[in-house]
Short mmCIF file of C-alpha atoms and ligand atoms in Angstrom, two decimals:
data_model
loop_
_atom_site.label_atom_id
_atom_site.label_comp_id
_atom_site.label_asym_id
_atom_site.label_seq_id
_atom_site.Cartn_x
_atom_site.Cartn_y
_atom_site.Cartn_z
CA MET K 1 -5.07 16.54 -18.21
CA PHE K 2 -6.89 19.16 -15.99
CA ALA K 3 -7.13 16.38 -13.24
CA ALA K 4 -3.47 15.47 -13.68
CA ILE K 5 -2.38 19.33 -12.78
CA ILE K 6 -4.83 19.55 -9.83
CA ALA K 7 -3.51 16.01 -8.63
CA ALA K 8 0.43 17.60 -8.91
CA GLY K 9 -0.47 20.88 -7.33
CA VAL K 10 -2.26 18.83 -3.94
CA CYS K 11 1.02 16.21 -4.08
CA SER K 12 3.47 19.21 -4.34
CA CYS K 13 2.40 20.45 -0.94
CA TYR K 14 1.62 17.29 0.65
CA TYR K 15 4.62 17.28 3.01
CA ASP K 16 4.82 21.30 3.84
CA SER K 17 2.95 21.37 7.01
CA GLU K 18 1.18 19.29 9.55
CA GLU K 19 -1.65 20.62 8.44
CA GLY K 20 -1.17 19.36 5.11
CA LEU K 21 -0.36 16.01 6.38
CA TYR K 22 -3.06 15.63 9.15
CA PRO K 23 -6.00 17.68 7.69
CA SER K 24 -8.75 15.66 9.44
CA ILE K 25 -7.07 16.65 13.13
CA SER K 26 -9.43 18.98 14.93
CA SER K 27 -7.63 22.29 16.39
CA THR K 28 -8.14 20.49 19.62
CA CYS K 29 -5.63 18.16 19.04
CA ASP K 30 -2.11 19.45 20.40
CA THR K 31 0.55 17.83 18.41
CA THR K 32 3.40 20.20 19.53
CA ASN K 33 6.12 19.06 21.87
CA VAL K 34 5.10 15.17 21.09
CA THR K 35 7.67 13.86 23.41
CA TYR K 36 7.96 10.16 24.39
CA SER K 37 7.12 10.69 27.90
CA GLY K 38 4.73 13.11 27.99
CA LYS K 39 2.84 11.90 24.93
CA VAL K 40 3.73 8.65 23.87
CA VAL K 41 3.72 6.45 27.04
CA PRO K 42 0.16 7.73 28.13
CA ILE K 43 -1.07 6.23 24.56
CA PHE K 44 0.26 2.51 25.73
CA ALA K 45 -0.74 3.09 29.38
CA ASN K 46 -4.23 3.87 28.81
CA ASN K 47 -5.02 1.85 25.52
CA CYS K 48 -2.27 -1.00 25.50
CA LEU K 49 -0.47 -1.97 28.59
CA SER K 50 -3.44 -3.92 29.82
CA CYS K 51 -2.41 -6.79 27.16
CA HIS K 52 1.17 -5.35 26.48
CA SER K 53 2.88 -4.75 29.77
CA ASN K 54 6.00 -6.94 30.45
CA ALA K 55 3.88 -8.98 32.68
CA ARG K 56 0.94 -9.58 30.57
CA ALA K 57 2.69 -9.87 27.00
CA ALA K 58 2.94 -13.47 26.98
CA SER K 59 -0.42 -14.08 28.05
CA SER K 60 -2.48 -11.60 26.55
CA GLY K 61 -0.85 -9.59 23.94
CA GLY K 62 0.67 -12.25 21.69
CA SER K 63 4.30 -11.74 23.40
CA VAL K 64 4.34 -8.29 21.97
CA ALA K 65 5.61 -5.84 24.99
CA LEU K 66 5.07 -2.37 24.78
CA GLU K 67 6.25 -0.85 27.99
CA ASN K 68 9.73 0.28 27.59
CA PHE K 69 11.33 2.84 25.13
CA ALA K 70 13.18 0.14 23.44
CA ASP K 71 10.41 -2.19 22.60
CA VAL K 72 8.31 0.44 21.54
CA SER K 73 11.18 2.06 19.30
CA ALA K 74 11.70 -1.12 17.93
CA GLN K 75 8.39 -1.99 16.81
CA ALA K 76 7.26 1.37 15.70
CA ALA K 77 6.53 0.39 12.22
CA SER K 78 4.29 -2.39 13.39
CA ILE K 79 2.56 -0.28 16.12
CA SER K 80 1.81 2.36 13.57
CA ALA K 81 0.33 -0.08 11.14
CA ALA K 82 -1.61 -1.50 13.71
CA ILE K 83 -3.26 1.33 15.09
CA ASN K 84 -4.03 2.62 11.65
CA GLN K 85 -5.43 -0.31 11.02
CA THR K 86 -4.77 -0.05 7.14
CA GLY K 87 -2.18 -3.05 6.80
CA PRO K 88 -2.25 -6.61 7.05
CA LEU K 89 -1.31 -6.92 10.70
CA SER K 90 -4.18 -7.28 13.62
CA PRO K 91 -5.92 -4.13 13.99
CA MET K 92 -5.23 -2.59 17.72
CA PRO K 93 -6.47 -2.34 20.26
CA LYS K 94 -7.76 -5.87 19.99
CA ASN K 95 -11.32 -6.05 20.33
CA GLY K 96 -11.28 -2.18 21.13
CA SER K 97 -12.33 0.81 19.24
CA LYS K 98 -9.77 2.22 16.91
CA LEU K 99 -7.79 4.98 18.67
CA LYS K 100 -8.83 8.78 18.36
CA ALA K 101 -7.34 10.39 15.33
CA CYS K 102 -5.58 12.65 17.63
CA LEU K 103 -3.46 9.76 19.48
CA ILE K 104 -2.78 7.82 16.26
CA THR K 105 -1.35 11.32 14.69
CA THR K 106 0.68 11.96 18.02
CA PHE K 107 2.36 8.54 17.69
CA ASP K 108 2.84 8.84 14.21
CA ILE K 109 4.64 12.64 14.62
CA TRP K 110 7.00 11.01 17.16
CA VAL K 111 8.01 8.12 14.81
CA ARG K 112 8.58 11.03 12.13
CA ASN K 113 10.53 12.69 14.42
CA GLY K 114 12.97 10.04 14.44
CA LYS K 115 11.52 8.44 17.90
CA PRO K 116 13.21 10.61 20.52
CA ASN K 117 13.83 9.01 24.04
CA ASN K 118 12.71 12.34 25.69
C1 HEC Y 201 -7.13 -6.80 24.50
C2 HEC Y 201 -5.62 -7.22 24.54
C3 HEC Y 201 -4.99 -5.95 23.77
C4 HEC Y 201 -5.06 -4.89 23.83
C5 HEC Y 201 -5.83 -3.80 24.52
C6 HEC Y 201 -4.12 -4.37 22.50
N1 HEC Y 201 -3.23 -5.60 21.81
FE1 HEC Y 201 -1.79 -5.60 20.60
N2 HEC Y 201 -2.22 -7.53 20.56
C7 HEC Y 201 -2.83 -8.18 21.05
C8 HEC Y 201 -2.70 -9.63 21.04
C9 HEC Y 201 -3.42 -10.91 21.59
C10 HEC Y 201 -1.60 -9.79 19.79
C11 HEC Y 201 -1.18 -10.71 19.17
C12 HEC Y 201 -1.90 -10.74 17.64
C13 HEC Y 201 -3.39 -11.27 17.60
O1 HEC Y 201 -3.76 -12.16 18.37
O2 HEC Y 201 -4.22 -10.49 16.88
C14 HEC Y 201 -1.31 -8.30 19.68
C15 HEC Y 201 -0.46 -8.02 18.47
C16 HEC Y 201 0.02 -6.41 18.52
C17 HEC Y 201 0.95 -6.27 17.63
C18 HEC Y 201 1.47 -7.09 16.49
C19 HEC Y 201 0.60 -7.32 15.25
C20 HEC Y 201 0.93 -8.13 14.74
O3 HEC Y 201 -0.22 -8.64 13.76
O4 HEC Y 201 2.27 -8.72 14.65
C21 HEC Y 201 1.13 -4.99 18.01
C22 HEC Y 201 2.22 -3.88 17.10
C23 HEC Y 201 0.08 -4.67 18.86
N3 HEC Y 201 -0.32 -5.62 19.23
C24 HEC Y 201 0.07 -3.08 19.30
C25 HEC Y 201 -0.86 -2.72 19.76
C26 HEC Y 201 -1.14 -1.36 20.48
C27 HEC Y 201 -0.16 -0.35 20.06
C28 HEC Y 201 -2.20 -1.21 21.24
C29 HEC Y 201 -2.89 -0.17 22.20
C30 HEC Y 201 -3.05 1.01 21.05
C31 HEC Y 201 -2.53 -2.64 21.42
N4 HEC Y 201 -1.72 -3.37 20.69
C32 HEC Y 201 -3.86 -2.97 22.46
C33 HEC Y 201 -3.81 -7.98 22.16
C34 HEC Y 201 -4.00 -6.52 22.41
#
């Protein structure tokens, strides 16, 4: 009974703030002004396009291209699952270290904001 009250209290504020959603992100992670061009594209450029560029996708990236806004936007749910490495999809980056929490959070914020092309 007591535990249930505590759990309800935690859940009720879960969506209140970014700090509540991402408590493990350090204060050095700048998650303000998350734009596609400014914050999302560099994540892919630095960690994914070696296999998922338009040119390389067929040979190295399982035919998953992540170079254009349209492709990233359409595949946002699988990208999030792959980089969070929580679901049945292949964990990404393939054969690499998991992305820093800040980058994963940045991508998920962009998705939550409605995947703006900005
Ligand atoms: C070393 C090459 C390589 C890198 C780097 C890489 N991927 Fe992949 N990715 C692949 C291959 C190959 C597949 C096809 C599935 C498999 O073989 O695991 C794939 C599949 C995927 C899929 C589809 C997953 C599924 O199971 O359907 C997504 C989404 C994806 N990658 C996202 C990313 C993202 C985002 C990054 C960067 C953070 C990334 N990948 C980095 C090679 C790579």
